[in-house]
Amino acid sequence: MKILVRVIALVAIVLSSFGWVTNQAVAANLTDLTWNTSLMLAEISPNQNAADAKLTTEYGQKVDLNNANVRLFRKFRGFYPNLASTIVDNAPYNKVEDVLNIPGLSNTQKARLEANIDKFTVTPTSKVYNEGDDRYNPGYY
């Protein structure tokens, strides 16, 4: 019985609120207001920040050697954490193949890099992804 009373009360509140809103809209005659929509769209459109804009490039499809954090290398067997940290430490790279020239790589590490070279890309270093050691600890907990 209590549940039924609560449901009826909730429905009554919702219906009365709807009536109040429609009465206020009619009383204010909101249909006479005109908006310059072209100006509104120009002001609203820059919703993308630098990180979102970067995701629309090749960075969003491949692992960027200059901007990716070490955790993004977890999807490659044998990369995380040691090889991923080595890649991050030796950035920036001018081209993807530069990663094969990192000093001190073992033959196994080079083989792993060569096997996955088509899954990497190199884009200009972005401040958004490289400030504050976020490439080592991006705050995923």
PDB file of C-alpha atoms in Angstrom:
ATOM      1  CA  MET A   1       0.000   0.000   0.000  1.00  0.00           C
ATOM      2  CA  LYS A   2       2.832   2.378   0.866  1.00  0.00           C
ATOM      3  CA  ILE A   3       4.467   1.737  -2.508  1.00  0.00           C
ATOM      4  CA  LEU A   4       1.233   2.525  -4.335  1.00  0.00           C
ATOM      5  CA  VAL A   5       0.851   5.811  -2.443  1.00  0.00           C
ATOM      6  CA  ARG A   6       4.463   6.755  -3.249  1.00  0.00           C
ATOM      7  CA  VAL A   7       4.001   6.001  -6.957  1.00  0.00           C
ATOM      8  CA  ILE A   8       0.789   8.064  -7.100  1.00  0.00           C
ATOM      9  CA  ALA A   9       2.500  10.949  -5.298  1.00  0.00           C
ATOM     10  CA  LEU A  10       5.445  10.819  -7.684  1.00  0.00           C
ATOM     11  CA  VAL A  11       3.171  10.826 -10.739  1.00  0.00           C
ATOM     12  CA  ALA A  12       1.214  13.768  -9.309  1.00  0.00           C
ATOM     13  CA  ILE A  13       4.419  15.750  -8.712  1.00  0.00           C
ATOM     14  CA  VAL A  14       5.700  15.072 -12.217  1.00  0.00           C
ATOM     15  CA  LEU A  15       2.386  16.010 -13.836  1.00  0.00           C
ATOM     16  CA  SER A  16       2.013  19.184 -11.781  1.00  0.00           C
ATOM     17  CA  SER A  17       5.600  20.205 -12.605  1.00  0.00           C
ATOM     18  CA  PHE A  18       4.925  19.721 -16.296  1.00  0.00           C
ATOM     19  CA  GLY A  19       1.832  21.903 -16.072  1.00  0.00           C
ATOM     20  CA  TRP A  20       3.748  24.615 -14.233  1.00  0.00           C
ATOM     21  CA  VAL A  21       6.548  24.632 -16.846  1.00  0.00           C
ATOM     22  CA  THR A  22       4.151  24.859 -19.784  1.00  0.00           C
ATOM     23  CA  ASN A  23       2.185  27.644 -18.074  1.00  0.00           C
ATOM     24  CA  GLN A  24       5.374  29.595 -17.444  1.00  0.00           C
ATOM     25  CA  ALA A  25       6.446  29.195 -21.080  1.00  0.00           C
ATOM     26  CA  VAL A  26       3.098  30.480 -22.318  1.00  0.00           C
ATOM     27  CA  ALA A  27       3.106  33.345 -19.832  1.00  0.00           C
ATOM     28  CA  ALA A  28       6.573  34.427 -20.896  1.00  0.00           C
ATOM     29  CA  ASN A  29       5.685  34.021 -24.593  1.00  0.00           C
ATOM     30  CA  LEU A  30       9.011  32.385 -25.417  1.00  0.00           C
ATOM     31  CA  THR A  31       8.040  31.861 -29.047  1.00  0.00           C
ATOM     32  CA  ASP A  32       8.713  35.540 -29.784  1.00  0.00           C
ATOM     33  CA  LEU A  33      12.383  35.232 -28.864  1.00  0.00           C
ATOM     34  CA  THR A  34      14.789  34.876 -31.774  1.00  0.00           C
ATOM     35  CA  TRP A  35      18.327  33.588 -31.504  1.00  0.00           C
ATOM     36  CA  ASN A  36      21.178  34.157 -33.876  1.00  0.00           C
ATOM     37  CA  THR A  37      21.989  30.454 -34.272  1.00  0.00           C
ATOM     38  CA  SER A  38      25.111  30.996 -36.345  1.00  0.00           C
ATOM     39  CA  LEU A  39      26.727  32.883 -33.470  1.00  0.00           C
ATOM     40  CA  MET A  40      25.644  30.264 -30.965  1.00  0.00           C
ATOM     41  CA  LEU A  41      27.148  27.430 -32.981  1.00  0.00           C
ATOM     42  CA  ALA A  42      30.415  29.291 -33.379  1.00  0.00           C
ATOM     43  CA  GLU A  43      30.656  29.771 -29.629  1.00  0.00           C
ATOM     44  CA  ILE A  44      29.706  26.193 -28.709  1.00  0.00           C
ATOM     45  CA  SER A  45      31.752  24.288 -31.281  1.00  0.00           C
ATOM     46  CA  PRO A  46      35.207  24.447 -29.644  1.00  0.00           C
ATOM     47  CA  ASN A  47      34.292  21.666 -27.220  1.00  0.00           C
ATOM     48  CA  GLN A  48      37.360  19.656 -28.181  1.00  0.00           C
ATOM     49  CA  ASN A  49      40.466  20.016 -26.127  1.00  0.00           C
ATOM     50  CA  ALA A  50      43.957  19.293 -27.427  1.00  0.00           C
ATOM     51  CA  ALA A  51      43.839  15.649 -26.321  1.00  0.00           C
ATOM     52  CA  ASP A  52      40.531  15.002 -28.131  1.00  0.00           C
ATOM     53  CA  ALA A  53      41.834  16.701 -31.257  1.00  0.00           C
ATOM     54  CA  LYS A  54      44.886  14.417 -31.189  1.00  0.00           C
ATOM     55  CA  LEU A  55      42.635  11.345 -31.032  1.00  0.00           C
ATOM     56  CA  THR A  56      41.119  12.263 -34.405  1.00  0.00           C
ATOM     57  CA  THR A  57      44.538  11.788 -36.047  1.00  0.00           C
ATOM     58  CA  GLU A  58      46.440   8.548 -36.543  1.00  0.00           C
ATOM     59  CA  TYR A  59      47.206   8.705 -32.808  1.00  0.00           C
ATOM     60  CA  GLY A  60      43.760   7.308 -32.097  1.00  0.00           C
ATOM     61  CA  GLN A  61      44.308   4.174 -34.215  1.00  0.00           C
ATOM     62  CA  LYS A  62      47.952   3.325 -33.492  1.00  0.00           C
ATOM     63  CA  VAL A  63      50.275   3.648 -30.524  1.00  0.00           C
ATOM     64  CA  ASP A  64      52.162   6.922 -30.839  1.00  0.00           C
ATOM     65  CA  LEU A  65      55.771   6.459 -29.816  1.00  0.00           C
ATOM     66  CA  ASN A  66      56.190  10.144 -28.941  1.00  0.00           C
ATOM     67  CA  ASN A  67      52.996  10.608 -26.920  1.00  0.00           C
ATOM     68  CA  ALA A  68      51.713   7.254 -25.610  1.00  0.00           C
ATOM     69  CA  ASN A  69      52.009   6.353 -21.949  1.00  0.00           C
ATOM     70  CA  VAL A  70      53.633   3.094 -20.869  1.00  0.00           C
ATOM     71  CA  ARG A  71      50.288   1.440 -20.154  1.00  0.00           C
ATOM     72  CA  LEU A  72      49.234   1.612 -23.809  1.00  0.00           C
ATOM     73  CA  PHE A  73      52.013  -0.874 -24.581  1.00  0.00           C
ATOM     74  CA  ARG A  74      50.354  -3.554 -22.422  1.00  0.00           C
ATOM     75  CA  LYS A  75      48.462  -4.865 -25.430  1.00  0.00           C
ATOM     76  CA  PHE A  76      51.759  -6.025 -26.945  1.00  0.00           C
ATOM     77  CA  ARG A  77      53.256  -9.162 -25.455  1.00  0.00           C
ATOM     78  CA  GLY A  78      56.592  -8.520 -23.750  1.00  0.00           C
ATOM     79  CA  PHE A  79      56.499  -4.724 -23.908  1.00  0.00           C
ATOM     80  CA  TYR A  80      55.135  -3.736 -20.501  1.00  0.00           C
ATOM     81  CA  PRO A  81      56.769  -2.414 -18.327  1.00  0.00           C
ATOM     82  CA  ASN A  82      60.465  -2.651 -19.278  1.00  0.00           C
ATOM     83  CA  LEU A  83      60.458  -2.224 -23.063  1.00  0.00           C
ATOM     84  CA  ALA A  84      57.635   0.335 -22.831  1.00  0.00           C
ATOM     85  CA  SER A  85      59.677   2.418 -20.373  1.00  0.00           C
ATOM     86  CA  THR A  86      62.713   2.199 -22.632  1.00  0.00           C
ATOM     87  CA  ILE A  87      60.661   3.431 -25.595  1.00  0.00           C
ATOM     88  CA  VAL A  88      59.261   6.336 -23.554  1.00  0.00           C
ATOM     89  CA  ASP A  89      62.712   7.223 -22.168  1.00  0.00           C
ATOM     90  CA  ASN A  90      64.259   7.513 -25.630  1.00  0.00           C
ATOM     91  CA  ALA A  91      61.510   9.611 -27.240  1.00  0.00           C
ATOM     92  CA  PRO A  92      61.040  11.742 -29.297  1.00  0.00           C
ATOM     93  CA  TYR A  93      61.380   9.864 -32.571  1.00  0.00           C
ATOM     94  CA  ASN A  94      61.390  11.307 -36.087  1.00  0.00           C
ATOM     95  CA  LYS A  95      60.070   8.138 -37.716  1.00  0.00           C
ATOM     96  CA  VAL A  96      58.769   4.799 -36.468  1.00  0.00           C
ATOM     97  CA  GLU A  97      61.912   2.924 -37.501  1.00  0.00           C
ATOM     98  CA  ASP A  98      63.992   5.054 -35.107  1.00  0.00           C
ATOM     99  CA  VAL A  99      62.697   2.925 -32.251  1.00  0.00           C
ATOM    100  CA  LEU A 100      64.810   0.026 -33.568  1.00  0.00           C
ATOM    101  CA  ASN A 101      67.975   2.093 -32.976  1.00  0.00           C
ATOM    102  CA  ILE A 102      67.546   2.432 -29.208  1.00  0.00           C
ATOM    103  CA  PRO A 103      70.882   1.575 -27.604  1.00  0.00           C
ATOM    104  CA  GLY A 104      70.986  -1.482 -25.353  1.00  0.00           C
ATOM    105  CA  LEU A 105      68.021  -3.390 -26.824  1.00  0.00           C
ATOM    106  CA  SER A 106      68.289  -7.159 -26.691  1.00  0.00           C
ATOM    107  CA  ASN A 107      67.679  -9.278 -29.784  1.00  0.00           C
ATOM    108  CA  THR A 108      64.331 -10.383 -28.331  1.00  0.00           C
ATOM    109  CA  GLN A 109      63.239  -6.796 -27.774  1.00  0.00           C
ATOM    110  CA  LYS A 110      64.250  -5.820 -31.315  1.00  0.00           C
ATOM    111  CA  ALA A 111      62.328  -8.801 -32.694  1.00  0.00           C
ATOM    112  CA  ARG A 112      59.234  -7.762 -30.742  1.00  0.00           C
ATOM    113  CA  LEU A 113      59.528  -4.209 -32.003  1.00  0.00           C
ATOM    114  CA  GLU A 114      59.964  -5.359 -35.607  1.00  0.00           C
ATOM    115  CA  ALA A 115      56.960  -7.686 -35.331  1.00  0.00           C
ATOM    116  CA  ASN A 116      54.737  -4.794 -34.202  1.00  0.00           C
ATOM    117  CA  ILE A 117      56.257  -1.902 -36.170  1.00  0.00           C
ATOM    118  CA  ASP A 118      53.077  -1.452 -38.250  1.00  0.00           C
ATOM    119  CA  LYS A 119      51.052  -0.836 -35.072  1.00  0.00           C
ATOM    120  CA  PHE A 120      53.060   2.265 -34.155  1.00  0.00           C
ATOM    121  CA  THR A 121      53.011   5.825 -35.409  1.00  0.00           C
ATOM    122  CA  VAL A 122      55.009   8.953 -34.745  1.00  0.00           C
ATOM    123  CA  THR A 123      53.346  12.348 -34.414  1.00  0.00           C
ATOM    124  CA  PRO A 124      54.799  15.586 -33.070  1.00  0.00           C
ATOM    125  CA  THR A 125      55.275  15.603 -29.316  1.00  0.00           C
ATOM    126  CA  SER A 126      52.186  17.014 -27.640  1.00  0.00           C
ATOM    127  CA  LYS A 127      52.364  18.974 -24.398  1.00  0.00           C
ATOM    128  CA  VAL A 128      49.039  17.464 -23.329  1.00  0.00           C
ATOM    129  CA  TYR A 129      50.473  13.940 -23.197  1.00  0.00           C
ATOM    130  CA  ASN A 130      54.017  14.692 -22.056  1.00  0.00           C
ATOM    131  CA  GLU A 131      53.717  17.144 -19.160  1.00  0.00           C
ATOM    132  CA  GLY A 132      54.221  16.082 -15.579  1.00  0.00           C
ATOM    133  CA  ASP A 133      55.507  12.548 -16.224  1.00  0.00           C
ATOM    134  CA  ASP A 134      52.037  11.483 -17.339  1.00  0.00           C
ATOM    135  CA  ARG A 135      53.628   9.036 -19.736  1.00  0.00           C
ATOM    136  CA  TYR A 136      54.760   6.946 -16.761  1.00  0.00           C
ATOM    137  CA  ASN A 137      51.827   7.416 -14.432  1.00  0.00           C
ATOM    138  CA  PRO A 138      48.747   8.705 -16.269  1.00  0.00           C
ATOM    139  CA  GLY A 139      46.579   8.368 -13.172  1.00  0.00           C
ATOM    140  CA  TYR A 140      44.751   5.129 -13.997  1.00  0.00           C
ATOM    141  CA  TYR A 141      43.902   3.517 -10.676  1.00  0.00           C
TER     142      TYR A 141
END
